Short mmCIF file of C-alpha atoms in Angstrom, two decimals:
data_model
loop_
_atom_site.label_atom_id
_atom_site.label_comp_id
_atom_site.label_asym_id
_atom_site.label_seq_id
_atom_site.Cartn_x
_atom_site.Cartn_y
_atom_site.Cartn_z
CA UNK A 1494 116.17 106.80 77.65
CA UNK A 1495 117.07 109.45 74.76
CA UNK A 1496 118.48 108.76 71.23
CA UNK A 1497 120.16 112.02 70.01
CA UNK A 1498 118.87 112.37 65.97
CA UNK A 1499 120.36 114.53 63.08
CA UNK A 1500 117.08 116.56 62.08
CA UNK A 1501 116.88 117.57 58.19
CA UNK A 1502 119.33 120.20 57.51
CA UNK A 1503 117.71 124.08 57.95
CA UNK A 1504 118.10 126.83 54.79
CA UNK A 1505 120.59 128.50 56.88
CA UNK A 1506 122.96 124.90 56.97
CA UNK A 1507 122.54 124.82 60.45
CA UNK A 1508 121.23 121.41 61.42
CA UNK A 1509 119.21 121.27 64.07
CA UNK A 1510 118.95 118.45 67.14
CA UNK A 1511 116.05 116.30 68.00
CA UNK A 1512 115.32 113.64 70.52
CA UNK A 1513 113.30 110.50 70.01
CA UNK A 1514 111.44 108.96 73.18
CA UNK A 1515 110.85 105.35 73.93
CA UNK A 1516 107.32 105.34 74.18
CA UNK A 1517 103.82 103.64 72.85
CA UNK A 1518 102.04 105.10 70.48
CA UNK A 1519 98.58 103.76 71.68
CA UNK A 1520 97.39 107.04 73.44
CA UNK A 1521 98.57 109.22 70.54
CA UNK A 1522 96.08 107.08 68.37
CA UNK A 1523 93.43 107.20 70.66
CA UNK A 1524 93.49 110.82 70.44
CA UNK A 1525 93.04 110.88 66.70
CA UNK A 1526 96.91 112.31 65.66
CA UNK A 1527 98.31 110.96 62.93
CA UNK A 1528 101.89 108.65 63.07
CA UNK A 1529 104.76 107.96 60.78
CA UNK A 1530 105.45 104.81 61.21
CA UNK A 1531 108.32 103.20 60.13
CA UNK A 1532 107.95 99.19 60.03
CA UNK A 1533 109.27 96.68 57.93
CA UNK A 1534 111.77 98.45 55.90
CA UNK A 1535 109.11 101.06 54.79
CA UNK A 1536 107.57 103.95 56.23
CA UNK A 1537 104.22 104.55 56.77
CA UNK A 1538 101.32 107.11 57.51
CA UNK A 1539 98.49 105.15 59.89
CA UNK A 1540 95.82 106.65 61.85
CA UNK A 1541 93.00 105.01 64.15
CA UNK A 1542 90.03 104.29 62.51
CA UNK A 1543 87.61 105.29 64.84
CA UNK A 1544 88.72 109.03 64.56
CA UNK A 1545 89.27 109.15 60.99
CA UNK A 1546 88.51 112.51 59.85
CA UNK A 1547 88.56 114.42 56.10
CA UNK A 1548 91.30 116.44 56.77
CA UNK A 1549 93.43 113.74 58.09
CA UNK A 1550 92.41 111.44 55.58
CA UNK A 1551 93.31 113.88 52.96
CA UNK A 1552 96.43 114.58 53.98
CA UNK A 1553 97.40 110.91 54.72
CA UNK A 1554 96.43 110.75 51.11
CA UNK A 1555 98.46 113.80 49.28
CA UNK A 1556 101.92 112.38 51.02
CA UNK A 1557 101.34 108.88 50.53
CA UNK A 1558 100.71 106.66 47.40
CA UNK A 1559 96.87 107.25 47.76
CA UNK A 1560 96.72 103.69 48.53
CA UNK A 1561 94.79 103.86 51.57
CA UNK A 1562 94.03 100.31 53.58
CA UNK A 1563 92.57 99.47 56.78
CA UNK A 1564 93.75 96.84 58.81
CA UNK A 1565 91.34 94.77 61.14
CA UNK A 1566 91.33 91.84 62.89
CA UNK A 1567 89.83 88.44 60.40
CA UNK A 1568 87.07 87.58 62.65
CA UNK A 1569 85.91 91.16 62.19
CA UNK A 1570 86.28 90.64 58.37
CA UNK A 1571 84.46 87.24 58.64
CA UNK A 1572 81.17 88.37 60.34
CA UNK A 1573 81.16 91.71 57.40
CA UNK A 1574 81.27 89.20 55.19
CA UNK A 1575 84.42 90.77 53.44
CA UNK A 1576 86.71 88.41 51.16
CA UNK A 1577 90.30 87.85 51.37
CA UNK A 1578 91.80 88.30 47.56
CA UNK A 1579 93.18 85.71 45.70
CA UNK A 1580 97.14 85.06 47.53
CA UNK A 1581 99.81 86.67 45.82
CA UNK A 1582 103.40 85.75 46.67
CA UNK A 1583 104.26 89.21 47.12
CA UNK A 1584 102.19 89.36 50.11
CA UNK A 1585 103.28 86.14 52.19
CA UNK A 1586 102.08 85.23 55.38
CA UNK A 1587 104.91 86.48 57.91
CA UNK A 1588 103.27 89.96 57.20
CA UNK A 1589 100.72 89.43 59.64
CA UNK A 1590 97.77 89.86 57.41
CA UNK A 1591 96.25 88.90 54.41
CA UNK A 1592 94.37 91.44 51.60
CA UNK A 1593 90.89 91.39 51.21
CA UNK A 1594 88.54 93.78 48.76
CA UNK A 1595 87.62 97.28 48.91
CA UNK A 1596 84.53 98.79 50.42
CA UNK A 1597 82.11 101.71 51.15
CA UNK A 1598 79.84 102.45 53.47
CA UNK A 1599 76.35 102.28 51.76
CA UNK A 1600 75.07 105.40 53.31
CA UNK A 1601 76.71 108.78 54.17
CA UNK A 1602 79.24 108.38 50.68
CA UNK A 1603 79.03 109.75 47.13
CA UNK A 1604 81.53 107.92 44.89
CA UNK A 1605 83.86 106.14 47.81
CA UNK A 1606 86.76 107.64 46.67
CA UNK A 1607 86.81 111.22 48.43
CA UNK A 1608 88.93 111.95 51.73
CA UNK A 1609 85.73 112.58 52.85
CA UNK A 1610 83.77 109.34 52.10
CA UNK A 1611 87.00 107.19 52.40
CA UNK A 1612 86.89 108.88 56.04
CA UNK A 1613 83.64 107.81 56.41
CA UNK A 1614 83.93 104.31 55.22
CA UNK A 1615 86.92 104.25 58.09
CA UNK A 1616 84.36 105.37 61.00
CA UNK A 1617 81.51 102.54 59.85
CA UNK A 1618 84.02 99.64 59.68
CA UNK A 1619 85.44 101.23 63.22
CA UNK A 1620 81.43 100.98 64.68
CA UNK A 1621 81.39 97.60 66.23
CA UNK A 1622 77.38 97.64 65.47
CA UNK A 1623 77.71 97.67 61.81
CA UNK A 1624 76.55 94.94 59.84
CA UNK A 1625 77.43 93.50 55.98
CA UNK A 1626 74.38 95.62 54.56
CA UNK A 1627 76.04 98.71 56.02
CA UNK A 1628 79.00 98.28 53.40
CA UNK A 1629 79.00 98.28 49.47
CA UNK A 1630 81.69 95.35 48.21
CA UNK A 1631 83.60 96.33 45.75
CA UNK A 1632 84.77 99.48 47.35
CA UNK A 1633 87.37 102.24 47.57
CA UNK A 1634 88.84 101.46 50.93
CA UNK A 1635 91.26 98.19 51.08
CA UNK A 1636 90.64 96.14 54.14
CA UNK A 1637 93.48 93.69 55.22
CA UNK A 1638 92.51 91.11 57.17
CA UNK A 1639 94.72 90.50 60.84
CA UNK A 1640 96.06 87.39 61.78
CA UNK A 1641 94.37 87.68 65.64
CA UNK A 1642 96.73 85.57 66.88
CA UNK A 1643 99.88 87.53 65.52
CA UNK A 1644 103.24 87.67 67.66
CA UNK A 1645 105.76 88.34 64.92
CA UNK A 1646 107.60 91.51 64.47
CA UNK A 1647 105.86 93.69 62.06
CA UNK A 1648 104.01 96.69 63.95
CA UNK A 1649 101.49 97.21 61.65
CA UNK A 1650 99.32 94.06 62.03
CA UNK A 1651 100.52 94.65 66.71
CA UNK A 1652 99.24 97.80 66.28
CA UNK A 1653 95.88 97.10 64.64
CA UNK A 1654 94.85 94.42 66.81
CA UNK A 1655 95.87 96.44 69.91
CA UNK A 1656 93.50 99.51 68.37
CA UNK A 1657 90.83 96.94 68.16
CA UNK A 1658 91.15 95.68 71.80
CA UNK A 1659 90.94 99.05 73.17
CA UNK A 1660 87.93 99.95 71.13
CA UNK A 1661 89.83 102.59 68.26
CA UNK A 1662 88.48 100.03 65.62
CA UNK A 1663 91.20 99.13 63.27
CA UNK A 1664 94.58 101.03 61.85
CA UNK A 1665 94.30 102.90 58.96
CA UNK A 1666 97.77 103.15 56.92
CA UNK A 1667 99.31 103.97 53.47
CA UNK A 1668 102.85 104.26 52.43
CA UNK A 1669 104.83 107.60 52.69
CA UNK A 1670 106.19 108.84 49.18
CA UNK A 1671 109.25 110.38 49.25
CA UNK A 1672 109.76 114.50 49.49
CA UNK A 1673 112.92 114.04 47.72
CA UNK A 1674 112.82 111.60 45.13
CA UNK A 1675 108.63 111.53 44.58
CA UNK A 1676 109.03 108.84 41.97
CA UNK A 1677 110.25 106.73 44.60
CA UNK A 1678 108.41 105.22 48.30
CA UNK A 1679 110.04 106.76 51.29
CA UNK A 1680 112.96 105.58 53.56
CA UNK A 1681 114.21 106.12 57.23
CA UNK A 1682 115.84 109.49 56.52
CA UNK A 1683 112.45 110.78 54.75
CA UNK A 1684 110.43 109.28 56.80
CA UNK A 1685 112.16 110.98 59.94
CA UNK A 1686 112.51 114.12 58.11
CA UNK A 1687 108.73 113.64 57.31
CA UNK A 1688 107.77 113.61 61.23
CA UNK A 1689 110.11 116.52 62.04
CA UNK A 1690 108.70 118.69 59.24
CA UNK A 1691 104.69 118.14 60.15
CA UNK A 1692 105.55 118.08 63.60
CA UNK A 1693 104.22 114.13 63.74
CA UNK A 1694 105.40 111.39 66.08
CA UNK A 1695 107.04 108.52 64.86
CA UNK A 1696 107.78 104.92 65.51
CA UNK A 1697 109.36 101.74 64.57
CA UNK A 1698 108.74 98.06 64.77
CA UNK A 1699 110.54 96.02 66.87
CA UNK A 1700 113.39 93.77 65.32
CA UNK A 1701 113.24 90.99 67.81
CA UNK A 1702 109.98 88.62 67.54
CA UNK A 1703 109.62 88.59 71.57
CA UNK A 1704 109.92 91.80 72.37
CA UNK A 1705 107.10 92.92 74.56
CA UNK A 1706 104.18 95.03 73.50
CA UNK A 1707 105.67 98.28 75.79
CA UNK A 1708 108.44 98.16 73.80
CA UNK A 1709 107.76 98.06 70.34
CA UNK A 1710 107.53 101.88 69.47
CA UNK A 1711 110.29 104.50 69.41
CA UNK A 1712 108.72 107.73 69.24
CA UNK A 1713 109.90 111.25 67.43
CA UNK A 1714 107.59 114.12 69.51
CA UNK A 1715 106.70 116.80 67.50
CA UNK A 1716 109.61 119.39 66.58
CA UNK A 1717 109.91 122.52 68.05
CA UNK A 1718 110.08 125.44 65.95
#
């Protein structure tokens, strides 16, 4: 099935047509492209972890609040010996996972907070052979820690535990800014008009709690030019 979308409006005041797709987004990930992802009344930017690279990592960064977290399952978090944060109301349980510190990998990095070491950090804490002396705690990347036995709605925490069963290591994610209000976080119509502009696929959470996995995503293909 199709879902006819009004794309952004062209300089010529044409607007063009796109067509979203219902499909996962799994395969995109595993191939190291980049998703908007629009979950939870907020749109994101996530990535696999496992293919992490500068450039993507940079970009991710320059269109989102900088912000960048990881999110992996909490057994993984428990044997790297990373801690959750104190709880903070704003960040209640129903959102499928729980905030723990920041950290670097402890070799291959300069300061942490580079695309390129940030990138890096991604890759080790994607490596199931990595160990707690292969990270520096406090750190520049912000692990959140996955509920592993997560069913609710929210997409974010699905799709990081379904990266992690296939072997793409975690989701890495940070919220889009807006292109036409930048003092404010982005909504549905930037964040389509985000995926249509860069040519990125996009999907969104499922509303209904038992929904199965195969249907969770709707996705944008990249626009034609």
């Amino acid at each position: 099935m199709t879902i006819d979308i009004d794309a952004p409006i062209r300089p010529s005041g044409q607007r063009s047509r796109r067509t979203i797709e219902s499909t996962a987004v799994d395969a995109a990930l595993a191939r190291g492209e980049t998703i908007v992802l629009w979950d939870d009344e907020r749109a994101w930017l996530g990535y696999a972890a496992d293919t992490a690279t500068t450039a993507q990592t940079a970009f991710v960064i320059r269109h989102t609040s900088g912000f960048l977290q990881i999110a992996l399952p909490s057994p993984a978090c428990d044997r790297l010996l990373i801690p959750l944060t104190p709880a903070l109301p704003s960040r209640p349980s129903a959102q499928g996972y729980q905030q723990c510190i920041g950290v670097d990998a402890a070799q291959g990095v300069t300061t942490g907070i580079s695309a390129a070491d940030r990138a890096r950090t991604a890759g080790v804490l994607a490596d199931s052979r990595t160990d707690p002396g292969d990270l520096v705690r406090p750190g520049h990347l912000v692990v959140v820690a996955v509920d592993p036995d997560y069913s609710g709605k929210r997409a974010v925490p699905r799709l990081a535990l379904r990266l992690d069963a296939s072997g793409h290591g975690g989701l890495v994610f940070a919220e889009l800014v807006s292109s036409r209000r930048p003092h404010t976080m982005a909504d549905e119509h930037d964040a389509v008009s985000f995926a249509l502009a860069h040519q990125l696929r996009m999907c969104a959470g499922v509303t209904t709690p038992g929904a199965s996995l195969d249907a969770l995503y709707r996705t944008y293909p990249p626009a034609v030019h």
